[in-house]
Amino acid sequence: MEYSYEEFLEDLSMGREIHFIYKDETFYIGCGTGQFMFWKFNNSASEIIGENVEDLIRKVKLDGKLIKECWSLIKIDTIF
């Protein structure tokens, strides 16, 4: 089943938490503690907090690119 970028945004907007893999590294994005957050696993310095989904998506960069620009290289691992 193909998981689209639009479905990803919809899930984030509903407060779901998503683990994904990009270039053999695992990342978290979601609203697990009442805040929209992103981080690379095992790297607390990578944490980014957004006011809402749109703000977070604008702040997160993978290799200097937005998630949308890297979408074809992202593998969804888990959705909570």
JSON list of N, CA and C in Angstrom, two decimals:
[
{"chain": "A", "resi": 1, "resn": "MET", "atom": "N", "xyz": [0.82, -1.18, 0.00]},
{"chain": "A", "resi": 1, "resn": "MET", "atom": "CA", "xyz": [0.00, 0.00, 0.00]},
{"chain": "A", "resi": 1, "resn": "MET", "atom": "C", "xyz": [0.87, 1.25, 0.00]},
{"chain": "A", "resi": 2, "resn": "GLU", "atom": "N", "xyz": [0.57, 2.14, -0.88]},
{"chain": "A", "resi": 2, "resn": "GLU", "atom": "CA", "xyz": [1.30, 3.41, -0.98]},
{"chain": "A", "resi": 2, "resn": "GLU", "atom": "C", "xyz": [0.78, 4.38, 0.07]},
{"chain": "A", "resi": 3, "resn": "TYR", "atom": "N", "xyz": [1.67, 5.01, 0.78]},
{"chain": "A", "resi": 3, "resn": "TYR", "atom": "CA", "xyz": [1.32, 6.00, 1.80]},
{"chain": "A", "resi": 3, "resn": "TYR", "atom": "C", "xyz": [1.76, 7.35, 1.27]},
{"chain": "A", "resi": 4, "resn": "SER", "atom": "N", "xyz": [0.81, 8.22, 1.01]},
{"chain": "A", "resi": 4, "resn": "SER", "atom": "CA", "xyz": [1.12, 9.49, 0.36]},
{"chain": "A", "resi": 4, "resn": "SER", "atom": "C", "xyz": [1.56, 10.56, 1.36]},
{"chain": "A", "resi": 5, "resn": "TYR", "atom": "N", "xyz": [2.20, 11.57, 0.84]},
{"chain": "A", "resi": 5, "resn": "TYR", "atom": "CA", "xyz": [2.60, 12.71, 1.65]},
{"chain": "A", "resi": 5, "resn": "TYR", "atom": "C", "xyz": [1.37, 13.38, 2.26]},
{"chain": "A", "resi": 6, "resn": "GLU", "atom": "N", "xyz": [0.27, 13.43, 1.52]},
{"chain": "A", "resi": 6, "resn": "GLU", "atom": "CA", "xyz": [-0.96, 14.03, 2.02]},
{"chain": "A", "resi": 6, "resn": "GLU", "atom": "C", "xyz": [-1.52, 13.23, 3.20]},
{"chain": "A", "resi": 7, "resn": "GLU", "atom": "N", "xyz": [-1.45, 11.89, 3.12]},
{"chain": "A", "resi": 7, "resn": "GLU", "atom": "CA", "xyz": [-1.89, 11.04, 4.24]},
{"chain": "A", "resi": 7, "resn": "GLU", "atom": "C", "xyz": [-0.99, 11.26, 5.45]},
{"chain": "A", "resi": 8, "resn": "PHE", "atom": "N", "xyz": [0.29, 11.42, 5.22]},
{"chain": "A", "resi": 8, "resn": "PHE", "atom": "CA", "xyz": [1.26, 11.72, 6.27]},
{"chain": "A", "resi": 8, "resn": "PHE", "atom": "C", "xyz": [0.87, 13.00, 7.00]},
{"chain": "A", "resi": 9, "resn": "LEU", "atom": "N", "xyz": [0.58, 14.06, 6.25]},
{"chain": "A", "resi": 9, "resn": "LEU", "atom": "CA", "xyz": [0.17, 15.33, 6.86]},
{"chain": "A", "resi": 9, "resn": "LEU", "atom": "C", "xyz": [-1.14, 15.18, 7.63]},
{"chain": "A", "resi": 10, "resn": "GLU", "atom": "N", "xyz": [-2.07, 14.43, 7.07]},
{"chain": "A", "resi": 10, "resn": "GLU", "atom": "CA", "xyz": [-3.36, 14.20, 7.73]},
{"chain": "A", "resi": 10, "resn": "GLU", "atom": "C", "xyz": [-3.17, 13.46, 9.05]},
{"chain": "A", "resi": 11, "resn": "ASP", "atom": "N", "xyz": [-2.34, 12.42, 9.04]},
{"chain": "A", "resi": 11, "resn": "ASP", "atom": "CA", "xyz": [-2.06, 11.66, 10.27]},
{"chain": "A", "resi": 11, "resn": "ASP", "atom": "C", "xyz": [-1.41, 12.56, 11.32]},
{"chain": "A", "resi": 12, "resn": "LEU", "atom": "N", "xyz": [-0.46, 13.38, 10.91]},
{"chain": "A", "resi": 12, "resn": "LEU", "atom": "CA", "xyz": [0.18, 14.30, 11.86]},
{"chain": "A", "resi": 12, "resn": "LEU", "atom": "C", "xyz": [-0.84, 15.28, 12.43]},
{"chain": "A", "resi": 13, "resn": "SER", "atom": "N", "xyz": [-1.73, 15.77, 11.60]},
{"chain": "A", "resi": 13, "resn": "SER", "atom": "CA", "xyz": [-2.75, 16.72, 12.05]},
{"chain": "A", "resi": 13, "resn": "SER", "atom": "C", "xyz": [-3.70, 16.10, 13.06]},
{"chain": "A", "resi": 14, "resn": "MET", "atom": "N", "xyz": [-3.89, 14.78, 12.97]},
{"chain": "A", "resi": 14, "resn": "MET", "atom": "CA", "xyz": [-4.76, 14.07, 13.91]},
{"chain": "A", "resi": 14, "resn": "MET", "atom": "C", "xyz": [-4.02, 13.73, 15.21]},
{"chain": "A", "resi": 15, "resn": "GLY", "atom": "N", "xyz": [-2.74, 14.09, 15.30]},
{"chain": "A", "resi": 15, "resn": "GLY", "atom": "CA", "xyz": [-1.97, 13.82, 16.51]},
{"chain": "A", "resi": 15, "resn": "GLY", "atom": "C", "xyz": [-1.27, 12.48, 16.53]},
{"chain": "A", "resi": 16, "resn": "ARG", "atom": "N", "xyz": [-1.19, 11.82, 15.39]},
{"chain": "A", "resi": 16, "resn": "ARG", "atom": "CA", "xyz": [-0.50, 10.53, 15.34]},
{"chain": "A", "resi": 16, "resn": "ARG", "atom": "C", "xyz": [1.01, 10.72, 15.38]},
{"chain": "A", "resi": 17, "resn": "GLU", "atom": "N", "xyz": [1.70, 9.67, 15.78]},
{"chain": "A", "resi": 17, "resn": "GLU", "atom": "CA", "xyz": [3.16, 9.67, 15.85]},
{"chain": "A", "resi": 17, "resn": "GLU", "atom": "C", "xyz": [3.67, 8.73, 14.77]},
{"chain": "A", "resi": 18, "resn": "ILE", "atom": "N", "xyz": [4.71, 9.17, 14.07]},
{"chain": "A", "resi": 18, "resn": "ILE", "atom": "CA", "xyz": [5.23, 8.41, 12.93]},
{"chain": "A", "resi": 18, "resn": "ILE", "atom": "C", "xyz": [6.74, 8.23, 13.07]},
{"chain": "A", "resi": 19, "resn": "HIS", "atom": "N", "xyz": [7.17, 7.00, 12.91]},
{"chain": "A", "resi": 19, "resn": "HIS", "atom": "CA", "xyz": [8.60, 6.70, 12.82]},
{"chain": "A", "resi": 19, "resn": "HIS", "atom": "C", "xyz": [8.88, 6.41, 11.36]},
{"chain": "A", "resi": 20, "resn": "PHE", "atom": "N", "xyz": [9.94, 7.03, 10.84]},
{"chain": "A", "resi": 20, "resn": "PHE", "atom": "CA", "xyz": [10.29, 6.77, 9.44]},
{"chain": "A", "resi": 20, "resn": "PHE", "atom": "C", "xyz": [11.79, 6.63, 9.28]},
{"chain": "A", "resi": 21, "resn": "ILE", "atom": "N", "xyz": [12.18, 6.01, 8.18]},
{"chain": "A", "resi": 21, "resn": "ILE", "atom": "CA", "xyz": [13.59, 5.78, 7.89]},
{"chain": "A", "resi": 21, "resn": "ILE", "atom": "C", "xyz": [13.97, 6.59, 6.66]},
{"chain": "A", "resi": 22, "resn": "TYR", "atom": "N", "xyz": [15.08, 7.29, 6.79]},
{"chain": "A", "resi": 22, "resn": "TYR", "atom": "CA", "xyz": [15.63, 8.06, 5.68]},
{"chain": "A", "resi": 22, "resn": "TYR", "atom": "C", "xyz": [17.13, 7.82, 5.67]},
{"chain": "A", "resi": 23, "resn": "LYS", "atom": "N", "xyz": [17.62, 7.28, 4.58]},
{"chain": "A", "resi": 23, "resn": "LYS", "atom": "CA", "xyz": [19.05, 6.95, 4.43]},
{"chain": "A", "resi": 23, "resn": "LYS", "atom": "C", "xyz": [19.58, 6.15, 5.63]},
{"chain": "A", "resi": 24, "resn": "ASP", "atom": "N", "xyz": [18.88, 5.07, 5.95]},
{"chain": "A", "resi": 24, "resn": "ASP", "atom": "CA", "xyz": [19.26, 4.12, 7.00]},
{"chain": "A", "resi": 24, "resn": "ASP", "atom": "C", "xyz": [19.27, 4.72, 8.41]},
{"chain": "A", "resi": 25, "resn": "GLU", "atom": "N", "xyz": [18.63, 5.85, 8.60]},
{"chain": "A", "resi": 25, "resn": "GLU", "atom": "CA", "xyz": [18.51, 6.44, 9.94]},
{"chain": "A", "resi": 25, "resn": "GLU", "atom": "C", "xyz": [17.03, 6.59, 10.27]},
{"chain": "A", "resi": 26, "resn": "THR", "atom": "N", "xyz": [16.69, 6.37, 11.55]},
{"chain": "A", "resi": 26, "resn": "THR", "atom": "CA", "xyz": [15.30, 6.40, 11.97]},
{"chain": "A", "resi": 26, "resn": "THR", "atom": "C", "xyz": [14.98, 7.73, 12.64]},
{"chain": "A", "resi": 27, "resn": "PHE", "atom": "N", "xyz": [13.80, 8.25, 12.29]},
{"chain": "A", "resi": 27, "resn": "PHE", "atom": "CA", "xyz": [13.35, 9.54, 12.79]},
{"chain": "A", "resi": 27, "resn": "PHE", "atom": "C", "xyz": [11.96, 9.41, 13.38]},
{"chain": "A", "resi": 28, "resn": "TYR", "atom": "N", "xyz": [11.62, 10.33, 14.27]},
{"chain": "A", "resi": 28, "resn": "TYR", "atom": "CA", "xyz": [10.29, 10.43, 14.88]},
{"chain": "A", "resi": 28, "resn": "TYR", "atom": "C", "xyz": [9.70, 11.78, 14.51]},
{"chain": "A", "resi": 29, "resn": "ILE", "atom": "N", "xyz": [8.41, 11.79, 14.22]},
{"chain": "A", "resi": 29, "resn": "ILE", "atom": "CA", "xyz": [7.69, 13.04, 14.05]},
{"chain": "A", "resi": 29, "resn": "ILE", "atom": "C", "xyz": [6.27, 12.80, 14.58]},
{"chain": "A", "resi": 30, "resn": "GLY", "atom": "N", "xyz": [5.77, 13.76, 15.34]},
{"chain": "A", "resi": 30, "resn": "GLY", "atom": "CA", "xyz": [4.42, 13.59, 15.87]},
{"chain": "A", "resi": 30, "resn": "GLY", "atom": "C", "xyz": [4.10, 14.58, 16.97]},
{"chain": "A", "resi": 31, "resn": "CYS", "atom": "N", "xyz": [3.02, 14.26, 17.66]},
{"chain": "A", "resi": 31, "resn": "CYS", "atom": "CA", "xyz": [2.52, 15.12, 18.73]},
{"chain": "A", "resi": 31, "resn": "CYS", "atom": "C", "xyz": [2.33, 14.28, 19.98]},
{"chain": "A", "resi": 32, "resn": "GLY", "atom": "N", "xyz": [3.39, 13.69, 20.46]},
{"chain": "A", "resi": 32, "resn": "GLY", "atom": "CA", "xyz": [3.30, 12.76, 21.57]},
{"chain": "A", "resi": 32, "resn": "GLY", "atom": "C", "xyz": [3.15, 13.38, 22.94]},
{"chain": "A", "resi": 33, "resn": "THR", "atom": "N", "xyz": [3.59, 14.58, 23.14]},
{"chain": "A", "resi": 33, "resn": "THR", "atom": "CA", "xyz": [3.56, 15.20, 24.46]},
{"chain": "A", "resi": 33, "resn": "THR", "atom": "C", "xyz": [2.77, 16.51, 24.45]},
{"chain": "A", "resi": 34, "resn": "GLY", "atom": "N", "xyz": [1.88, 16.65, 23.50]},
{"chain": "A", "resi": 34, "resn": "GLY", "atom": "CA", "xyz": [1.12, 17.89, 23.38]},
{"chain": "A", "resi": 34, "resn": "GLY", "atom": "C", "xyz": [1.82, 18.93, 22.53]},
{"chain": "A", "resi": 35, "resn": "GLN", "atom": "N", "xyz": [3.04, 18.63, 22.11]},
{"chain": "A", "resi": 35, "resn": "GLN", "atom": "CA", "xyz": [3.80, 19.52, 21.22]},
{"chain": "A", "resi": 35, "resn": "GLN", "atom": "C", "xyz": [4.13, 18.74, 19.96]},
{"chain": "A", "resi": 36, "resn": "PHE", "atom": "N", "xyz": [4.19, 19.44, 18.85]},
{"chain": "A", "resi": 36, "resn": "PHE", "atom": "CA", "xyz": [4.61, 18.81, 17.61]},
{"chain": "A", "resi": 36, "resn": "PHE", "atom": "C", "xyz": [6.13, 18.76, 17.61]},
{"chain": "A", "resi": 37, "resn": "MET", "atom": "N", "xyz": [6.67, 17.55, 17.47]},
{"chain": "A", "resi": 37, "resn": "MET", "atom": "CA", "xyz": [8.11, 17.35, 17.62]},
{"chain": "A", "resi": 37, "resn": "MET", "atom": "C", "xyz": [8.67, 16.46, 16.53]},
{"chain": "A", "resi": 38, "resn": "PHE", "atom": "N", "xyz": [9.96, 16.63, 16.29]},
{"chain": "A", "resi": 38, "resn": "PHE", "atom": "CA", "xyz": [10.72, 15.82, 15.34]},
{"chain": "A", "resi": 38, "resn": "PHE", "atom": "C", "xyz": [12.08, 15.56, 15.96]},
{"chain": "A", "resi": 39, "resn": "TRP", "atom": "N", "xyz": [12.61, 14.37, 15.78]},
{"chain": "A", "resi": 39, "resn": "TRP", "atom": "CA", "xyz": [14.00, 14.11, 16.16]},
{"chain": "A", "resi": 39, "resn": "TRP", "atom": "C", "xyz": [14.51, 12.85, 15.47]},
{"chain": "A", "resi": 40, "resn": "LYS", "atom": "N", "xyz": [15.81, 12.79, 15.41]},
{"chain": "A", "resi": 40, "resn": "LYS", "atom": "CA", "xyz": [16.51, 11.60, 14.92]},
{"chain": "A", "resi": 40, "resn": "LYS", "atom": "C", "xyz": [16.74, 10.71, 16.14]},
{"chain": "A", "resi": 41, "resn": "PHE", "atom": "N", "xyz": [16.43, 9.43, 16.02]},
{"chain": "A", "resi": 41, "resn": "PHE", "atom": "CA", "xyz": [16.61, 8.51, 17.15]},
{"chain": "A", "resi": 41, "resn": "PHE", "atom": "C", "xyz": [18.07, 8.53, 17.61]},
{"chain": "A", "resi": 42, "resn": "ASN", "atom": "N", "xyz": [18.25, 8.45, 18.91]},
{"chain": "A", "resi": 42, "resn": "ASN", "atom": "CA", "xyz": [19.56, 8.43, 19.56]},
{"chain": "A", "resi": 42, "resn": "ASN", "atom": "C", "xyz": [20.35, 9.71, 19.33]},
{"chain": "A", "resi": 43, "resn": "ASN", "atom": "N", "xyz": [19.65, 10.83, 19.12]},
{"chain": "A", "resi": 43, "resn": "ASN", "atom": "CA", "xyz": [20.31, 12.12, 18.93]},
{"chain": "A", "resi": 43, "resn": "ASN", "atom": "C", "xyz": [19.41, 13.23, 19.47]},
{"chain": "A", "resi": 44, "resn": "SER", "atom": "N", "xyz": [19.47, 13.44, 20.78]},
{"chain": "A", "resi": 44, "resn": "SER", "atom": "CA", "xyz": [18.59, 14.42, 21.41]},
{"chain": "A", "resi": 44, "resn": "SER", "atom": "C", "xyz": [18.84, 15.85, 20.90]},
{"chain": "A", "resi": 45, "resn": "ALA", "atom": "N", "xyz": [20.03, 16.12, 20.40]},
{"chain": "A", "resi": 45, "resn": "ALA", "atom": "CA", "xyz": [20.33, 17.45, 19.88]},
{"chain": "A", "resi": 45, "resn": "ALA", "atom": "C", "xyz": [19.59, 17.75, 18.57]},
{"chain": "A", "resi": 46, "resn": "SER", "atom": "N", "xyz": [19.02, 16.73, 17.96]},
{"chain": "A", "resi": 46, "resn": "SER", "atom": "CA", "xyz": [18.33, 16.92, 16.68]},
{"chain": "A", "resi": 46, "resn": "SER", "atom": "C", "xyz": [16.87, 17.35, 16.86]},
{"chain": "A", "resi": 47, "resn": "GLU", "atom": "N", "xyz": [16.41, 17.46, 18.10]},
{"chain": "A", "resi": 47, "resn": "GLU", "atom": "CA", "xyz": [15.00, 17.77, 18.36]},
{"chain": "A", "resi": 47, "resn": "GLU", "atom": "C", "xyz": [14.59, 19.13, 17.80]},
{"chain": "A", "resi": 48, "resn": "ILE", "atom": "N", "xyz": [13.43, 19.14, 17.14]},
{"chain": "A", "resi": 48, "resn": "ILE", "atom": "CA", "xyz": [12.83, 20.36, 16.62]},
{"chain": "A", "resi": 48, "resn": "ILE", "atom": "C", "xyz": [11.39, 20.38, 17.11]},
{"chain": "A", "resi": 49, "resn": "ILE", "atom": "N", "xyz": [10.95, 21.53, 17.60]},
{"chain": "A", "resi": 49, "resn": "ILE", "atom": "CA", "xyz": [9.58, 21.67, 18.08]},
{"chain": "A", "resi": 49, "resn": "ILE", "atom": "C", "xyz": [8.86, 22.70, 17.22]},
{"chain": "A", "resi": 50, "resn": "GLY", "atom": "N", "xyz": [7.64, 22.38, 16.85]},
{"chain": "A", "resi": 50, "resn": "GLY", "atom": "CA", "xyz": [6.82, 23.29, 16.05]},
{"chain": "A", "resi": 50, "resn": "GLY", "atom": "C", "xyz": [5.56, 23.68, 16.80]},
{"chain": "A", "resi": 51, "resn": "GLU", "atom": "N", "xyz": [5.02, 24.84, 16.48]},
{"chain": "A", "resi": 51, "resn": "GLU", "atom": "CA", "xyz": [3.78, 25.29, 17.11]},
{"chain": "A", "resi": 51, "resn": "GLU", "atom": "C", "xyz": [2.59, 24.47, 16.64]},
{"chain": "A", "resi": 52, "resn": "ASN", "atom": "N", "xyz": [2.66, 23.97, 15.40]},
{"chain": "A", "resi": 52, "resn": "ASN", "atom": "CA", "xyz": [1.61, 23.14, 14.82]},
{"chain": "A", "resi": 52, "resn": "ASN", "atom": "C", "xyz": [2.27, 22.32, 13.71]},
{"chain": "A", "resi": 53, "resn": "VAL", "atom": "N", "xyz": [1.47, 21.53, 13.02]},
{"chain": "A", "resi": 53, "resn": "VAL", "atom": "CA", "xyz": [2.02, 20.66, 11.96]},
{"chain": "A", "resi": 53, "resn": "VAL", "atom": "C", "xyz": [2.73, 21.48, 10.89]},
{"chain": "A", "resi": 54, "resn": "GLU", "atom": "N", "xyz": [2.09, 22.53, 10.42]},
{"chain": "A", "resi": 54, "resn": "GLU", "atom": "CA", "xyz": [2.65, 23.34, 9.34]},
{"chain": "A", "resi": 54, "resn": "GLU", "atom": "C", "xyz": [3.99, 23.96, 9.75]},
{"chain": "A", "resi": 55, "resn": "ASP", "atom": "N", "xyz": [4.05, 24.47, 10.98]},
{"chain": "A", "resi": 55, "resn": "ASP", "atom": "CA", "xyz": [5.29, 25.08, 11.48]},
{"chain": "A", "resi": 55, "resn": "ASP", "atom": "C", "xyz": [6.40, 24.04, 11.56]},
{"chain": "A", "resi": 56, "resn": "LEU", "atom": "N", "xyz": [6.08, 22.87, 12.08]},
{"chain": "A", "resi": 56, "resn": "LEU", "atom": "CA", "xyz": [7.09, 21.81, 12.20]},
{"chain": "A", "resi": 56, "resn": "LEU", "atom": "C", "xyz": [7.58, 21.37, 10.83]},
{"chain": "A", "resi": 57, "resn": "ILE", "atom": "N", "xyz": [6.66, 21.15, 9.90]},
{"chain": "A", "resi": 57, "resn": "ILE", "atom": "CA", "xyz": [7.04, 20.70, 8.55]},
{"chain": "A", "resi": 57, "resn": "ILE", "atom": "C", "xyz": [7.95, 21.72, 7.87]},
{"chain": "A", "resi": 58, "resn": "ARG", "atom": "N", "xyz": [7.73, 23.00, 8.14]},
{"chain": "A", "resi": 58, "resn": "ARG", "atom": "CA", "xyz": [8.60, 24.04, 7.55]},
{"chain": "A", "resi": 58, "resn": "ARG", "atom": "C", "xyz": [10.00, 24.03, 8.15]},
{"chain": "A", "resi": 59, "resn": "LYS", "atom": "N", "xyz": [10.11, 23.63, 9.42]},
{"chain": "A", "resi": 59, "resn": "LYS", "atom": "CA", "xyz": [11.40, 23.65, 10.12]},
{"chain": "A", "resi": 59, "resn": "LYS", "atom": "C", "xyz": [12.27, 22.42, 9.85]},
{"chain": "A", "resi": 60, "resn": "VAL", "atom": "N", "xyz": [11.64, 21.28, 9.62]},
{"chain": "A", "resi": 60, "resn": "VAL", "atom": "CA", "xyz": [12.39, 20.02, 9.47]},
{"chain": "A", "resi": 60, "resn": "VAL", "atom": "C", "xyz": [13.06, 19.97, 8.10]},
{"chain": "A", "resi": 61, "resn": "LYS", "atom": "N", "xyz": [14.37, 19.68, 8.13]},
{"chain": "A", "resi": 61, "resn": "LYS", "atom": "CA", "xyz": [15.14, 19.53, 6.89]},
{"chain": "A", "resi": 61, "resn": "LYS", "atom": "C", "xyz": [15.93, 18.22, 6.98]},
{"chain": "A", "resi": 62, "resn": "LEU", "atom": "N", "xyz": [15.92, 17.48, 5.90]},
{"chain": "A", "resi": 62, "resn": "LEU", "atom": "CA", "xyz": [16.73, 16.27, 5.75]},
{"chain": "A", "resi": 62, "resn": "LEU", "atom": "C", "xyz": [17.70, 16.53, 4.62]},
{"chain": "A", "resi": 63, "resn": "ASP", "atom": "N", "xyz": [18.96, 16.55, 4.93]},
{"chain": "A", "resi": 63, "resn": "ASP", "atom": "CA", "xyz": [19.99, 16.90, 3.94]},
{"chain": "A", "resi": 63, "resn": "ASP", "atom": "C", "xyz": [19.69, 18.25, 3.30]},
{"chain": "A", "resi": 64, "resn": "GLY", "atom": "N", "xyz": [19.17, 19.18, 4.10]},
{"chain": "A", "resi": 64, "resn": "GLY", "atom": "CA", "xyz": [18.89, 20.52, 3.61]},
{"chain": "A", "resi": 64, "resn": "GLY", "atom": "C", "xyz": [17.61, 20.66, 2.81]},
{"chain": "A", "resi": 65, "resn": "LYS", "atom": "N", "xyz": [16.82, 19.59, 2.75]},
{"chain": "A", "resi": 65, "resn": "LYS", "atom": "CA", "xyz": [15.58, 19.60, 1.97]},
{"chain": "A", "resi": 65, "resn": "LYS", "atom": "C", "xyz": [14.38, 19.35, 2.87]},
{"chain": "A", "resi": 66, "resn": "LEU", "atom": "N", "xyz": [13.23, 19.88, 2.47]},
{"chain": "A", "resi": 66, "resn": "LEU", "atom": "CA", "xyz": [11.99, 19.62, 3.19]},
{"chain": "A", "resi": 66, "resn": "LEU", "atom": "C", "xyz": [11.59, 18.16, 3.04]},
{"chain": "A", "resi": 67, "resn": "ILE", "atom": "N", "xyz": [10.81, 17.65, 3.99]},
{"chain": "A", "resi": 67, "resn": "ILE", "atom": "CA", "xyz": [10.35, 16.26, 3.93]},
{"chain": "A", "resi": 67, "resn": "ILE", "atom": "C", "xyz": [9.66, 15.98, 2.60]},
{"chain": "A", "resi": 68, "resn": "LYS", "atom": "N", "xyz": [8.84, 16.91, 2.15]},
{"chain": "A", "resi": 68, "resn": "LYS", "atom": "CA", "xyz": [8.11, 16.72, 0.88]},
{"chain": "A", "resi": 68, "resn": "LYS", "atom": "C", "xyz": [9.07, 16.47, -0.28]},
{"chain": "A", "resi": 69, "resn": "GLU", "atom": "N", "xyz": [10.20, 17.16, -0.27]},
{"chain": "A", "resi": 69, "resn": "GLU", "atom": "CA", "xyz": [11.19, 17.02, -1.35]},
{"chain": "A", "resi": 69, "resn": "GLU", "atom": "C", "xyz": [11.91, 15.67, -1.28]},
{"chain": "A", "resi": 70, "resn": "CYS", "atom": "N", "xyz": [11.96, 15.06, -0.11]},
{"chain": "A", "resi": 70, "resn": "CYS", "atom": "CA", "xyz": [12.64, 13.78, 0.09]},
{"chain": "A", "resi": 70, "resn": "CYS", "atom": "C", "xyz": [11.67, 12.61, 0.16]},
{"chain": "A", "resi": 71, "resn": "TRP", "atom": "N", "xyz": [10.39, 12.87, -0.01]},
{"chain": "A", "resi": 71, "resn": "TRP", "atom": "CA", "xyz": [9.36, 11.86, 0.24]},
{"chain": "A", "resi": 71, "resn": "TRP", "atom": "C", "xyz": [9.63, 10.52, -0.45]},
{"chain": "A", "resi": 72, "resn": "SER", "atom": "N", "xyz": [10.10, 10.53, -1.66]},
{"chain": "A", "resi": 72, "resn": "SER", "atom": "CA", "xyz": [10.33, 9.27, -2.38]},
{"chain": "A", "resi": 72, "resn": "SER", "atom": "C", "xyz": [11.44, 8.42, -1.76]},
{"chain": "A", "resi": 73, "resn": "LEU", "atom": "N", "xyz": [12.27, 9.01, -0.91]},
{"chain": "A", "resi": 73, "resn": "LEU", "atom": "CA", "xyz": [13.37, 8.29, -0.25]},
{"chain": "A", "resi": 73, "resn": "LEU", "atom": "C", "xyz": [13.03, 7.87, 1.17]},
{"chain": "A", "resi": 74, "resn": "ILE", "atom": "N", "xyz": [11.83, 8.22, 1.64]},
{"chain": "A", "resi": 74, "resn": "ILE", "atom": "CA", "xyz": [11.42, 7.96, 3.01]},
{"chain": "A", "resi": 74, "resn": "ILE", "atom": "C", "xyz": [10.60, 6.67, 3.06]},
{"chain": "A", "resi": 75, "resn": "LYS", "atom": "N", "xyz": [10.93, 5.83, 4.05]},
{"chain": "A", "resi": 75, "resn": "LYS", "atom": "CA", "xyz": [10.18, 4.60, 4.28]},
{"chain": "A", "resi": 75, "resn": "LYS", "atom": "C", "xyz": [9.49, 4.72, 5.64]},
{"chain": "A", "resi": 76, "resn": "ILE", "atom": "N", "xyz": [8.18, 4.63, 5.64]},
{"chain": "A", "resi": 76, "resn": "ILE", "atom": "CA", "xyz": [7.43, 4.70, 6.90]},
{"chain": "A", "resi": 76, "resn": "ILE", "atom": "C", "xyz": [7.65, 3.39, 7.66]},
{"chain": "A", "resi": 77, "resn": "ASP", "atom": "N", "xyz": [8.08, 3.52, 8.91]},
{"chain": "A", "resi": 77, "resn": "ASP", "atom": "CA", "xyz": [8.35, 2.34, 9.74]},
{"chain": "A", "resi": 77, "resn": "ASP", "atom": "C", "xyz": [7.13, 1.99, 10.59]},
{"chain": "A", "resi": 78, "resn": "THR", "atom": "N", "xyz": [6.63, 2.96, 11.36]},
{"chain": "A", "resi": 78, "resn": "THR", "atom": "CA", "xyz": [5.52, 2.72, 12.27]},
{"chain": "A", "resi": 78, "resn": "THR", "atom": "C", "xyz": [4.66, 3.96, 12.38]},
{"chain": "A", "resi": 79, "resn": "ILE", "atom": "N", "xyz": [3.35, 3.75, 12.49]},
{"chain": "A", "resi": 79, "resn": "ILE", "atom": "CA", "xyz": [2.42, 4.84, 12.75]},
{"chain": "A", "resi": 79, "resn": "ILE", "atom": "C", "xyz": [1.63, 4.48, 13.99]},
{"chain": "A", "resi": 80, "resn": "PHE", "atom": "N", "xyz": [1.67, 5.37, 14.98]},
{"chain": "A", "resi": 80, "resn": "PHE", "atom": "CA", "xyz": [0.95, 5.15, 16.25]},
{"chain": "A", "resi": 80, "resn": "PHE", "atom": "C", "xyz": [-0.27, 6.04, 16.31]}
]
